[in-house]
Tab-separated table of C-alpha atoms in Angstrom:
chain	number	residue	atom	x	y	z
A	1	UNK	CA	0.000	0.000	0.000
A	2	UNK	CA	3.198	2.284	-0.213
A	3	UNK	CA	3.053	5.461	-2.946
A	4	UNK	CA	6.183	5.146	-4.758
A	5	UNK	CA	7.955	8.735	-4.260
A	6	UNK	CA	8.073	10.829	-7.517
A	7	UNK	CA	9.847	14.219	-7.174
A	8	UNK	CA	12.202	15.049	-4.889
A	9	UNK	CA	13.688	11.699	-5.664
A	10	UNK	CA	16.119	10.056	-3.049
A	11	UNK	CA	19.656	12.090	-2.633
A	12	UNK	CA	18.399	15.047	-4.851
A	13	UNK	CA	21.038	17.667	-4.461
A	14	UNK	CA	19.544	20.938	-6.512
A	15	UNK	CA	15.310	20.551	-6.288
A	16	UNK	CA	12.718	23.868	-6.683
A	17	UNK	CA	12.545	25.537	-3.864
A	18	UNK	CA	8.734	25.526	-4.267
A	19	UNK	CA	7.617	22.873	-2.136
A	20	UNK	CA	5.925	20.532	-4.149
A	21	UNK	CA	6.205	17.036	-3.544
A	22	UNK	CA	4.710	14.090	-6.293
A	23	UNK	CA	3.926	10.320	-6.129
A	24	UNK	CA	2.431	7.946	-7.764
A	25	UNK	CA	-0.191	5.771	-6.315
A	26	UNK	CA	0.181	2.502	-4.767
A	27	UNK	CA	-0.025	-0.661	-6.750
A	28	UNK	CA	-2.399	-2.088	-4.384
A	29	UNK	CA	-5.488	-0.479	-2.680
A	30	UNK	CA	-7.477	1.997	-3.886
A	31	UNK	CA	-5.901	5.118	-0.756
A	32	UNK	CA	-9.285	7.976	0.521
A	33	UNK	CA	-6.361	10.003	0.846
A	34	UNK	CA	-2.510	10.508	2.084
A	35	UNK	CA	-0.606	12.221	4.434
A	36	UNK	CA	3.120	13.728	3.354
A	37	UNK	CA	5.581	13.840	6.382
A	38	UNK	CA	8.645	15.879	5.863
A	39	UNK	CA	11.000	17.951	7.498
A	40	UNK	CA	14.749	18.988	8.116
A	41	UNK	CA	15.163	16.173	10.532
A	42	UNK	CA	14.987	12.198	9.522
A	43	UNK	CA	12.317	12.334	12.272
A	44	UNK	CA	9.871	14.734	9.657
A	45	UNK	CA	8.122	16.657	12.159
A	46	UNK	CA	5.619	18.447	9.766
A	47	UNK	CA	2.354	16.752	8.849
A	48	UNK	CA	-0.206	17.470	6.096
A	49	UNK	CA	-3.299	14.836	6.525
A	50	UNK	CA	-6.235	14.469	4.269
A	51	UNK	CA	-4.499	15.236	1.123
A	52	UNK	CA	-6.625	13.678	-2.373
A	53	UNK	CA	-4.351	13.636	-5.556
A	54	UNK	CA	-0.828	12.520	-6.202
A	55	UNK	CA	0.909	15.866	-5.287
A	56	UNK	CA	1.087	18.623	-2.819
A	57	UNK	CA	2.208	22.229	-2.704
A	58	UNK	CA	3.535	23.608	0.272
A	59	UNK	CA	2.403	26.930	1.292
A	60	UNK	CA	6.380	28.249	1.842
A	61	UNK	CA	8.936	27.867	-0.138
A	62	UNK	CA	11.661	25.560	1.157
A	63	UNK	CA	15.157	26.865	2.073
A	64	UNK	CA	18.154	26.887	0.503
A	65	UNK	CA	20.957	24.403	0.935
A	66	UNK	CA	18.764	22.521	3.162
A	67	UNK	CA	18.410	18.822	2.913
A	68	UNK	CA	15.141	17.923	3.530
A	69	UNK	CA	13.186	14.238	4.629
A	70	UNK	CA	10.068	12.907	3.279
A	71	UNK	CA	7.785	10.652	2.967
A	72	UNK	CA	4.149	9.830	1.861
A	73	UNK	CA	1.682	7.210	3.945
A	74	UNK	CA	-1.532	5.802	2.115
A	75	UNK	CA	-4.577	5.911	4.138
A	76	UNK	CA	-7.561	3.475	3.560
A	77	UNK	CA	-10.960	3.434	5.601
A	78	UNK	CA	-9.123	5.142	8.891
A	79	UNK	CA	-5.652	2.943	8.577
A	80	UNK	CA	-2.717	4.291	7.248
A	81	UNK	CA	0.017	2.220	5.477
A	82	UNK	CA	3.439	3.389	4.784
């Protein structure tokens, strides 16, 4: 039930700092929605829940020469799968 991560991909060194993250849906299950975890630290202390398509578009811009974690969990009927 994992999304397979799109953009940033894995060890990205130069990305837009625009904030927008893409997957691609799992190959099983049918997700309600998804929630993207990311952050500075491996730990990704900044959640958005409840989000419907296959990308998302932070509201800041990230910073510069700043590596950044992330991550994106499938949720079906009130479960969420990594």
């Amino acid at each position: 039930f994992s999304p397979i991560l799109v953009s940033p991909t894995d060890n990205e060194v130069i990305v837009p700092i625009d904030g927008i993250f893409s997957w691609n849906a799992p190959i099983e299950g049918s997700p309600d929605s998804y929630t993207l975890r990311y952050g500075i630290d491996p730990n990704m202390d900044t959640e958005v829940t409840g989000i419907v398509g296959l990308t998302h578009d932070l509201a800041t811009d990230l910073d510069f020469e700043t590596t950044y974690y992330w991550q994106v969990e499938s949720v079906i009927a009130s479960n969420a799968y990594a």
